[in-house]
mmCIF file of C-alpha atoms in Angstrom:
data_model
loop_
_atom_site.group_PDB
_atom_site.id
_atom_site.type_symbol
_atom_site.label_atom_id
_atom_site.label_comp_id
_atom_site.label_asym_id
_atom_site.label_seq_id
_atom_site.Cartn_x
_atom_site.Cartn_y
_atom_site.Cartn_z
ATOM 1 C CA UNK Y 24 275.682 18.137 0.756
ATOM 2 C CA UNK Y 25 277.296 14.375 -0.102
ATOM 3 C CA UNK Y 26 275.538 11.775 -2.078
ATOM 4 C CA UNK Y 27 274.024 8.877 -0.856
ATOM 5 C CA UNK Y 28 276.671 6.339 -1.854
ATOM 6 C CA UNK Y 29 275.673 2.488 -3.444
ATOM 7 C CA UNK Y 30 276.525 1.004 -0.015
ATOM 8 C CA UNK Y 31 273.999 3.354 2.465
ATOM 9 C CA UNK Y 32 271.560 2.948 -0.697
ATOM 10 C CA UNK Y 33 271.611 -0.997 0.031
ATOM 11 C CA UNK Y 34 271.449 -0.726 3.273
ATOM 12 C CA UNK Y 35 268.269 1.359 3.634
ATOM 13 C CA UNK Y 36 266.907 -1.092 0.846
ATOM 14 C CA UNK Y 37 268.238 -3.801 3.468
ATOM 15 C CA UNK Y 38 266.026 -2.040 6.396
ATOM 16 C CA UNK Y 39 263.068 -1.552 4.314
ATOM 17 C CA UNK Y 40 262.815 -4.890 2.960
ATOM 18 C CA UNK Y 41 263.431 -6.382 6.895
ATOM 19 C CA UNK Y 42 260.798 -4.364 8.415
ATOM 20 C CA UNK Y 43 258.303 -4.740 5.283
ATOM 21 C CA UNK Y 44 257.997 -7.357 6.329
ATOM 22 C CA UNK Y 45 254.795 -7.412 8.815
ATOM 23 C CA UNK Y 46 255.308 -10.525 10.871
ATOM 24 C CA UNK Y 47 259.389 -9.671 10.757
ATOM 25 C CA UNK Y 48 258.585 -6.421 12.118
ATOM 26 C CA UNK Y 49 256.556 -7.823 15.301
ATOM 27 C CA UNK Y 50 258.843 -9.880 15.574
ATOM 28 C CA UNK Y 51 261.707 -8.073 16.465
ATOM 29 C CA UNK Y 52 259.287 -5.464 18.615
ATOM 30 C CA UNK Y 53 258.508 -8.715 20.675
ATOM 31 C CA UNK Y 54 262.438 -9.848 20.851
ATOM 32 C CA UNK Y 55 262.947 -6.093 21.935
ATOM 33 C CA UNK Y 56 260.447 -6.279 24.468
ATOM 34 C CA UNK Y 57 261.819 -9.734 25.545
ATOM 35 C CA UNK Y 58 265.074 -8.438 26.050
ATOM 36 C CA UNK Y 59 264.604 -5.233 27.840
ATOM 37 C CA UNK Y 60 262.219 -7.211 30.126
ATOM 38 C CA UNK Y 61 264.795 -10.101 30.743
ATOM 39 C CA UNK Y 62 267.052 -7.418 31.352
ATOM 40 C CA UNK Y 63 265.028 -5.402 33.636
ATOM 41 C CA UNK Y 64 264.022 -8.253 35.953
ATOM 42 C CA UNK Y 65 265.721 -7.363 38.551
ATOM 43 C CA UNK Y 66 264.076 -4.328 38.770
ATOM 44 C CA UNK Y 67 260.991 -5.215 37.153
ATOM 45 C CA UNK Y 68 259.927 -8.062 39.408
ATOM 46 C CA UNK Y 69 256.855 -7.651 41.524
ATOM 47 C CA UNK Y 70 258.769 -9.042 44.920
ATOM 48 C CA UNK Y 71 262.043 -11.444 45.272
ATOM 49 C CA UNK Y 72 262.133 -14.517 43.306
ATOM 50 C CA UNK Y 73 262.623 -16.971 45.640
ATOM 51 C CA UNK Y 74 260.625 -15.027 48.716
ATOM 52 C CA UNK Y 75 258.323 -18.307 50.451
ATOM 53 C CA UNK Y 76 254.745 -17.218 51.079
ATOM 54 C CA UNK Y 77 253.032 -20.317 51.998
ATOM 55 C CA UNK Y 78 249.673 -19.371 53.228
ATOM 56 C CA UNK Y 79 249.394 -17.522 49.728
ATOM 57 C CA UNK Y 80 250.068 -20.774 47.894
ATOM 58 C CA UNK Y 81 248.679 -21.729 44.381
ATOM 59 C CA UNK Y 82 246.676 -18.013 43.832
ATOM 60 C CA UNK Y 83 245.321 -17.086 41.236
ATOM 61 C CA UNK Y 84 246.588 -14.299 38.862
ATOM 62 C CA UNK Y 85 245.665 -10.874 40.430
ATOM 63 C CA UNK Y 86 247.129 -7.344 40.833
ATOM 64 C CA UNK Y 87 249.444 -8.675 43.557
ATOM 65 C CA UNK Y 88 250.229 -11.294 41.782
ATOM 66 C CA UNK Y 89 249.994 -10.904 37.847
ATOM 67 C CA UNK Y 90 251.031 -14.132 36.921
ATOM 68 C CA UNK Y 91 249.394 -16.168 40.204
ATOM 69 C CA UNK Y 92 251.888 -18.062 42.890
ATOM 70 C CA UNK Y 93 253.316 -21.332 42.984
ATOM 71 C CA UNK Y 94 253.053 -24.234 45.278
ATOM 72 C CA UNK Y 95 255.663 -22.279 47.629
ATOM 73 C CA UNK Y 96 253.273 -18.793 47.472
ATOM 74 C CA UNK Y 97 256.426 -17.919 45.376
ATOM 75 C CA UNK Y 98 255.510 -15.133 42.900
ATOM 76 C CA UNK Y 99 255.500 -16.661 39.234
ATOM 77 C CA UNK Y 100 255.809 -13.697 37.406
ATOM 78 C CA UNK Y 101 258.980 -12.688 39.201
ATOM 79 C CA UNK Y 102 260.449 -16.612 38.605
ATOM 80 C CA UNK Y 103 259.035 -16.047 34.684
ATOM 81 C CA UNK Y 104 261.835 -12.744 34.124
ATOM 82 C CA UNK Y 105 264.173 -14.399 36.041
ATOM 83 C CA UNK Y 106 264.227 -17.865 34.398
ATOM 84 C CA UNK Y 107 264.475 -15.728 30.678
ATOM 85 C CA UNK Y 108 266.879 -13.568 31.867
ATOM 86 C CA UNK Y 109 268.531 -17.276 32.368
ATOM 87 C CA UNK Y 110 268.043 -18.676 29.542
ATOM 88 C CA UNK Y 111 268.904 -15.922 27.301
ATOM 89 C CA UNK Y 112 272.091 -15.481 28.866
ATOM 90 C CA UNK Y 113 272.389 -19.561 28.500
ATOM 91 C CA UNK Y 114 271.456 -19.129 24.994
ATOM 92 C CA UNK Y 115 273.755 -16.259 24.039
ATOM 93 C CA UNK Y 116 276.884 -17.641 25.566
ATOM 94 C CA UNK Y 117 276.722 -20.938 23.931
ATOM 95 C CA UNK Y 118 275.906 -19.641 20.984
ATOM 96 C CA UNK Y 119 278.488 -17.572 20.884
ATOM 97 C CA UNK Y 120 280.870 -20.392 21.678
ATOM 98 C CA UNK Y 121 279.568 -22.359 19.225
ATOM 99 C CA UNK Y 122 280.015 -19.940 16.439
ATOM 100 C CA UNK Y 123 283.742 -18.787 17.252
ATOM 101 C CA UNK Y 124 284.671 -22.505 17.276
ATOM 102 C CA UNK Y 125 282.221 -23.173 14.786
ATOM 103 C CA UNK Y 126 283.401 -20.730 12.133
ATOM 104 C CA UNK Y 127 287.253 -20.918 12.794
ATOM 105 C CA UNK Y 128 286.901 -24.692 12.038
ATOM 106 C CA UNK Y 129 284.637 -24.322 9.027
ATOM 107 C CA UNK Y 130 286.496 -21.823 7.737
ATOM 108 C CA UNK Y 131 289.861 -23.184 7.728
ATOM 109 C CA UNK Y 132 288.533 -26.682 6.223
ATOM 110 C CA UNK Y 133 286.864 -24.809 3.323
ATOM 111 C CA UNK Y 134 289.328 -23.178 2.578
ATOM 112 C CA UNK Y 135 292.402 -25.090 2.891
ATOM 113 C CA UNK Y 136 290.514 -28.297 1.458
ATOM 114 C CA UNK Y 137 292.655 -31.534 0.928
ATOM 115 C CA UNK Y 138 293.000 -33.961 3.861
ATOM 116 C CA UNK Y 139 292.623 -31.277 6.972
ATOM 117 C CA UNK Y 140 289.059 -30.528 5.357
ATOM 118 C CA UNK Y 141 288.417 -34.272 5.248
ATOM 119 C CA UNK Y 142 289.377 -34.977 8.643
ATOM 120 C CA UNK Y 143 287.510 -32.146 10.005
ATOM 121 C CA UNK Y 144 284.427 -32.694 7.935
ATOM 122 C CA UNK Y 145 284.214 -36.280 9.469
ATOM 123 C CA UNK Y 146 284.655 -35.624 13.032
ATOM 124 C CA UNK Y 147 281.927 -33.037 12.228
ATOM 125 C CA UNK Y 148 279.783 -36.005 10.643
ATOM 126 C CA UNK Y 149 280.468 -38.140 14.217
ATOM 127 C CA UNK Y 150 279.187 -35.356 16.206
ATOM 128 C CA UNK Y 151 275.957 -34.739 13.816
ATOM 129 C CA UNK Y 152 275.474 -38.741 14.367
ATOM 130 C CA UNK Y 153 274.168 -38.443 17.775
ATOM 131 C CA UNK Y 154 270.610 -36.539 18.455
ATOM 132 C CA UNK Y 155 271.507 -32.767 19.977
ATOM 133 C CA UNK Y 156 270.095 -33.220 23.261
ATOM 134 C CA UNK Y 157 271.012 -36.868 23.694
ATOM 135 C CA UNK Y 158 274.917 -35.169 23.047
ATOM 136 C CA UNK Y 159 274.284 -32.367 25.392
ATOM 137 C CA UNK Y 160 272.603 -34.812 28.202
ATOM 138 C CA UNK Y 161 275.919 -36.779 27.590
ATOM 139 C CA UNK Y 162 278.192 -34.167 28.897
ATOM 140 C CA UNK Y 163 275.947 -32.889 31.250
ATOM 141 C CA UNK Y 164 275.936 -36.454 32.966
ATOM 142 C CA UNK Y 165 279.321 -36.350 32.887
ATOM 143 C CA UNK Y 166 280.383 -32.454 34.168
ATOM 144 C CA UNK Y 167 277.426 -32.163 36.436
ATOM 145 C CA UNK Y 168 274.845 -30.038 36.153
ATOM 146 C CA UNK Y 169 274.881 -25.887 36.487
ATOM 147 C CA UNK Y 170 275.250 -23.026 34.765
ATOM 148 C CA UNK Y 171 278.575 -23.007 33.200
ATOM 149 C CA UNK Y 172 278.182 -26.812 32.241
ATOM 150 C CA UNK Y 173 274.931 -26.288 30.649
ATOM 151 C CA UNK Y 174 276.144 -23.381 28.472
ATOM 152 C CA UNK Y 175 279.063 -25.940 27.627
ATOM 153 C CA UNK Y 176 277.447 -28.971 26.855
ATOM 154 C CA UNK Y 177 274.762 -26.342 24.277
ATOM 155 C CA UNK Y 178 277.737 -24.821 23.117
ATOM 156 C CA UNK Y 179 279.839 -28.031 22.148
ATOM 157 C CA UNK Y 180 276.242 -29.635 20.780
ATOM 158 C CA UNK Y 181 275.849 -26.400 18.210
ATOM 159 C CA UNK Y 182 279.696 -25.989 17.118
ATOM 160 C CA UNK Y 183 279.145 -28.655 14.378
ATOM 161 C CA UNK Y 184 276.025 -26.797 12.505
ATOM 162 C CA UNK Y 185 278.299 -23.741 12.205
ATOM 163 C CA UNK Y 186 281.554 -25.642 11.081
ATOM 164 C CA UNK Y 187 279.363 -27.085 8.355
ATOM 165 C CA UNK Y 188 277.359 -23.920 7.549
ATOM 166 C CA UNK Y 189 280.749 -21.981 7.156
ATOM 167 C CA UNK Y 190 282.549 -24.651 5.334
ATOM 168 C CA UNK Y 191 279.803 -25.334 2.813
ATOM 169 C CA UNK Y 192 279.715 -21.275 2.047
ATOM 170 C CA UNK Y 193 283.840 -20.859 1.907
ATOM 171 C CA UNK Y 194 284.236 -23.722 -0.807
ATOM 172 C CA UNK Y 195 281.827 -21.743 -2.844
ATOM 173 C CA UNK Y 196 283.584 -17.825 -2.225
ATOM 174 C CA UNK Y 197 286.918 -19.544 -2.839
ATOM 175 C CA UNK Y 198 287.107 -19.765 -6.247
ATOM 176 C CA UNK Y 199 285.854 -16.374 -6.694
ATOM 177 C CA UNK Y 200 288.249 -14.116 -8.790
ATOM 178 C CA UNK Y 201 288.932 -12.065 -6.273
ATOM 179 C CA UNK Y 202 290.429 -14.559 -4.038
ATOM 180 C CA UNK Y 203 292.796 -15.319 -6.483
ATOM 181 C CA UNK Y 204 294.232 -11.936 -7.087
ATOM 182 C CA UNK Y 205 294.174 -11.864 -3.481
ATOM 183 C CA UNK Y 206 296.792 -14.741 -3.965
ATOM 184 C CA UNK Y 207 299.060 -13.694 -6.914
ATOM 185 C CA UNK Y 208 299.657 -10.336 -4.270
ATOM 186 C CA UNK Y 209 301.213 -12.715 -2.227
ATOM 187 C CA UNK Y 210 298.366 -11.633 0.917
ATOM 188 C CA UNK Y 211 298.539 -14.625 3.694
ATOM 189 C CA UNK Y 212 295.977 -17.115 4.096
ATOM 190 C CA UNK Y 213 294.803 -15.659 7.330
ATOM 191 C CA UNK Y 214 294.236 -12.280 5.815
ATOM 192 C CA UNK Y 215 291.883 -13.534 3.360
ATOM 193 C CA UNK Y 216 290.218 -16.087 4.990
ATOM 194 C CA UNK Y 217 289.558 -12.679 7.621
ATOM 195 C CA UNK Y 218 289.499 -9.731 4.887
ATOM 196 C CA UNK Y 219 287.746 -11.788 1.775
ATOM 197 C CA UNK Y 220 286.200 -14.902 2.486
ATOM 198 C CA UNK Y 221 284.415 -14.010 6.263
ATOM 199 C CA UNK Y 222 282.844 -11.134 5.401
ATOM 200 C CA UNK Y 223 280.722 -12.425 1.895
ATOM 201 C CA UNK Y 224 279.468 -15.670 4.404
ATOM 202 C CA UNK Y 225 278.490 -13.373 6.988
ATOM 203 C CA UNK Y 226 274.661 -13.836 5.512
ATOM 204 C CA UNK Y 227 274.369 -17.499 5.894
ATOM 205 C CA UNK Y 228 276.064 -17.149 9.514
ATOM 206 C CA UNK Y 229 273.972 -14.951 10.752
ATOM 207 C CA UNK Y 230 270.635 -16.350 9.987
ATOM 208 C CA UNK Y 231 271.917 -19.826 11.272
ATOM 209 C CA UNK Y 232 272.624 -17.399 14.762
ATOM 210 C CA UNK Y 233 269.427 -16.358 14.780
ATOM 211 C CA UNK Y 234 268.112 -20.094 14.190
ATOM 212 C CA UNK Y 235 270.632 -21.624 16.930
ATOM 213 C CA UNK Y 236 269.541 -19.053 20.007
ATOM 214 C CA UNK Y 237 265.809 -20.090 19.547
ATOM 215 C CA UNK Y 238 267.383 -23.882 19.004
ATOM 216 C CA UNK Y 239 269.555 -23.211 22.434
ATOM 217 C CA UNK Y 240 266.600 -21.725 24.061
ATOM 218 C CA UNK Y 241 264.917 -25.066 23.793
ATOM 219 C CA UNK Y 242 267.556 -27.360 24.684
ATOM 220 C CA UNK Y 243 268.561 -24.887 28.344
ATOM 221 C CA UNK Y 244 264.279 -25.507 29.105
ATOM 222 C CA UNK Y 245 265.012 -29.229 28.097
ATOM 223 C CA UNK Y 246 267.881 -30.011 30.216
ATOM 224 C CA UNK Y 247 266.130 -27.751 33.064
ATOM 225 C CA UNK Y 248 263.096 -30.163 32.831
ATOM 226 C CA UNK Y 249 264.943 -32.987 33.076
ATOM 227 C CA UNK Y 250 266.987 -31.732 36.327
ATOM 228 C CA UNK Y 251 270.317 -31.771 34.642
ATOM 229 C CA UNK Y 252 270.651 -27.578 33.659
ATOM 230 C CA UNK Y 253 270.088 -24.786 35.867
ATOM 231 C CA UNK Y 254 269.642 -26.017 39.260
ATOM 232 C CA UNK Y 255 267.765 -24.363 42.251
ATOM 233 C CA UNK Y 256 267.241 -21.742 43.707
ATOM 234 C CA UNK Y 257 267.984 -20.355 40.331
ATOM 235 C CA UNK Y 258 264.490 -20.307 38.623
ATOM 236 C CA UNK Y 259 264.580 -22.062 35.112
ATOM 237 C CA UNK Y 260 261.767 -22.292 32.787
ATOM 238 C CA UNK Y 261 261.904 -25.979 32.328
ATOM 239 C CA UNK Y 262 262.384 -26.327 36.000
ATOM 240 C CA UNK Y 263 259.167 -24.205 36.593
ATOM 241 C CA UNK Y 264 257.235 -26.666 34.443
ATOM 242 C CA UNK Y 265 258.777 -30.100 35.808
ATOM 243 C CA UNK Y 266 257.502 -28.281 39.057
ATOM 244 C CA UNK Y 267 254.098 -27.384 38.064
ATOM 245 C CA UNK Y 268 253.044 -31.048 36.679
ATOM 246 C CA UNK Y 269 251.707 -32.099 39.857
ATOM 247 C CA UNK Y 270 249.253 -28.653 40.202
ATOM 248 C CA UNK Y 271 248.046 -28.184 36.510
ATOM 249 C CA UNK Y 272 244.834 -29.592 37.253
ATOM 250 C CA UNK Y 273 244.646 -27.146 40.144
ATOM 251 C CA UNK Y 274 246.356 -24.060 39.231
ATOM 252 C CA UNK Y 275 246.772 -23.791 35.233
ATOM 253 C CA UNK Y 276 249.203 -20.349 35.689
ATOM 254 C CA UNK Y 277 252.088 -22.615 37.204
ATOM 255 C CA UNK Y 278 252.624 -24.190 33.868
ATOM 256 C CA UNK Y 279 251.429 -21.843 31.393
ATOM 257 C CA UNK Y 280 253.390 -18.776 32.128
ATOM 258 C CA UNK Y 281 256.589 -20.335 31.984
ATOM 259 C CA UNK Y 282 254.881 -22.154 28.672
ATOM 260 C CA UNK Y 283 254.354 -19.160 27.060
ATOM 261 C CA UNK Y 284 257.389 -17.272 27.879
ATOM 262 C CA UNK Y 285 259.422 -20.528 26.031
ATOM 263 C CA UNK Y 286 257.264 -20.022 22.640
ATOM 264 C CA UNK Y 287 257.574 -16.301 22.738
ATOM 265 C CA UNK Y 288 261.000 -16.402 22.553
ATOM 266 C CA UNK Y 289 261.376 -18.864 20.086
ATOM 267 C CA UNK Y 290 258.678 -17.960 18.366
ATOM 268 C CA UNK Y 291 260.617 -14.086 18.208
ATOM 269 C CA UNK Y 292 264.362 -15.355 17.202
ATOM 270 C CA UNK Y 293 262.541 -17.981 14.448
ATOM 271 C CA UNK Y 294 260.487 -15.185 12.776
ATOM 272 C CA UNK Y 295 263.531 -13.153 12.827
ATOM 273 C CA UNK Y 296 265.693 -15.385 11.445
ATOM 274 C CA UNK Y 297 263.298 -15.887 8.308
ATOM 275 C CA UNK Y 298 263.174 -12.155 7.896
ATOM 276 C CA UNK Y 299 267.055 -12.294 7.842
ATOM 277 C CA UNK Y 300 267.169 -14.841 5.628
ATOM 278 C CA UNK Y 301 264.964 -12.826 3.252
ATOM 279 C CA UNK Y 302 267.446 -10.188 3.086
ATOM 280 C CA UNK Y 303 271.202 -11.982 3.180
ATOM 281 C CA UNK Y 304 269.650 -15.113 0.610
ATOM 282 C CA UNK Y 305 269.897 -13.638 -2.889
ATOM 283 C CA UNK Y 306 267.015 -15.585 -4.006
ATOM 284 C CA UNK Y 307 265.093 -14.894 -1.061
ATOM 285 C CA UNK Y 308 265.784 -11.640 -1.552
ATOM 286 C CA UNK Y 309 264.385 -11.567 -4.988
ATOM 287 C CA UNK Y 310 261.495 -13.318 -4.367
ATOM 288 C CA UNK Y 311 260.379 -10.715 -1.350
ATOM 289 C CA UNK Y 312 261.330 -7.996 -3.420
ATOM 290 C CA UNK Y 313 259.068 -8.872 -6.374
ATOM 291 C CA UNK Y 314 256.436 -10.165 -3.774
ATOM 292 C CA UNK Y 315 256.934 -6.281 -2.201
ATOM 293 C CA UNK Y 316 256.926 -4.686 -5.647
ATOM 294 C CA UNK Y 317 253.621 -6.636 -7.073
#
């Protein structure tokens, strides 16, 4: 029978300390559930998403009906797993985007330094100038709307936090020891900058992940609202609510379903983030652990 080795021993410490975390734990439960039911919708749906029912128009919640019907007797509850199976896929792709760019650009600048990091490092300041959405409306307006435009436009918008997230953590692994016997072995830049520096600001990156897709989640509903993201007949969170401003008064379910599904999931990927962040931060990490250990 093997010993536990140092590394499995600091990753079950890892684990514990995540999910020892009360509100961390719920937290991912409800981004699991989120997920699975995004998924799912397809199959999960109580009828088709975009099936017209107007005599049925505006009813209530009910067991036909769990989350009520629109002002087309569309089923809301079917449009509510369809719209986050929308957004999440919105929010992942960008994200993703923005952290391959994001992270090849930080990284290089941190580490290479001189005038490439200075050049980089302002254009990065230029783009941070401008408000997120205002940037994302900006190229939006100018590609058109849709799918593919809107995961662009939230993409491009996000690439900046990452470049600056990884750049701030490579300037400080640089100078680490390490590094610089990496160098006297004559290894290439591009084999430590992958092998060495990467992997010890992986922490940092992935809490700002975390962060961005509740961030992204946000700006998709935004853009949605204001007509210029997912366009019908694909059902869009944002678009459900721009929709249901001229029935709230009438039938409260139009906008709060779509409302609610919007908080819950940023609600999940914030929560989760701050339980990473309690784990990758060193001083987080202390302070839970003595908090855990009092």
């Amino acid at each position: 029978m093997t010993e536990p080795t140092t590394d499995d021993a600091a990753r079950v410490s890892n684990w514990r300390l995540l999910f020892g975390n009360p509100v961390t734990a719920i937290s991912v439960v409800l981004l699991a559930v989120i997920v699975v039911a995004a998924l799912g919708a397809p199959w999960l749906a109580p009828s088709g998403v975009n099936d017209v029912d107007v005599p049925n128009a505006l009813q209530p919640p009910s067991g036909a009906h769990w989350f009520g019907t629109d002002e087309l007797g569309r089923d809301v509850a079917s449009r509510v797993l369809a719209a986050a199976r929308a957004s999440l896929l919105v929010a992942v792709v960008s994200v993703a985007f923005a952290l391959v760019v994001g992270v090849s650009v930080g990284l290089v600048a941190g580490y290479r330094c001189g005038w490439l990091d200075t050049v980089v490092m302002r254009c990065v300041d230029v783009m941070f100038a401008f408000p997120v959405l205002l940037l994302a409306l900006a190229i939006v307006a100018v590609l058109g709307p849709g799918l593919t435009t809107t995961i662009l436009a939230i993409g491009i918008v996000y690439t900046p936090i990452f470049a600056r997230v990884t750049r701030a953590s490579t300037l400080g692994v640089r100078v680490e020891p390490y590094i610089a016997v990496s160098r006297s072995m004559g290894s290439p830049h591009r084999y430590i900058m992958a092998h060495h520096v990467l992997p010890n600001i992986s922490g940092p990156l992935i809490v700002q992940t975390s962060l961005s897709l509740a961030f992204a989640i946000l700006a998709e509903a935004a853009l949605s609202f204001l007509g210029l993201g997912l366009q019908p007949p694909q059902p869009s969170l944002g678009r459900m609510i721009f929709d249901s401003q001229g029935f709230v008064t009438l039938a409260w379910w139009v906008a709060v379903f779509p409302g609610a599904a919007i908080f819950l999931i940023v609600l999940a990927f914030n929560l989760l983030g701050d339980g990473l962040r309690d784990v990758l931060d060193p001083k987080q990490r202390t302070s839970a652990e003595a908090e855990r250990n009092r």
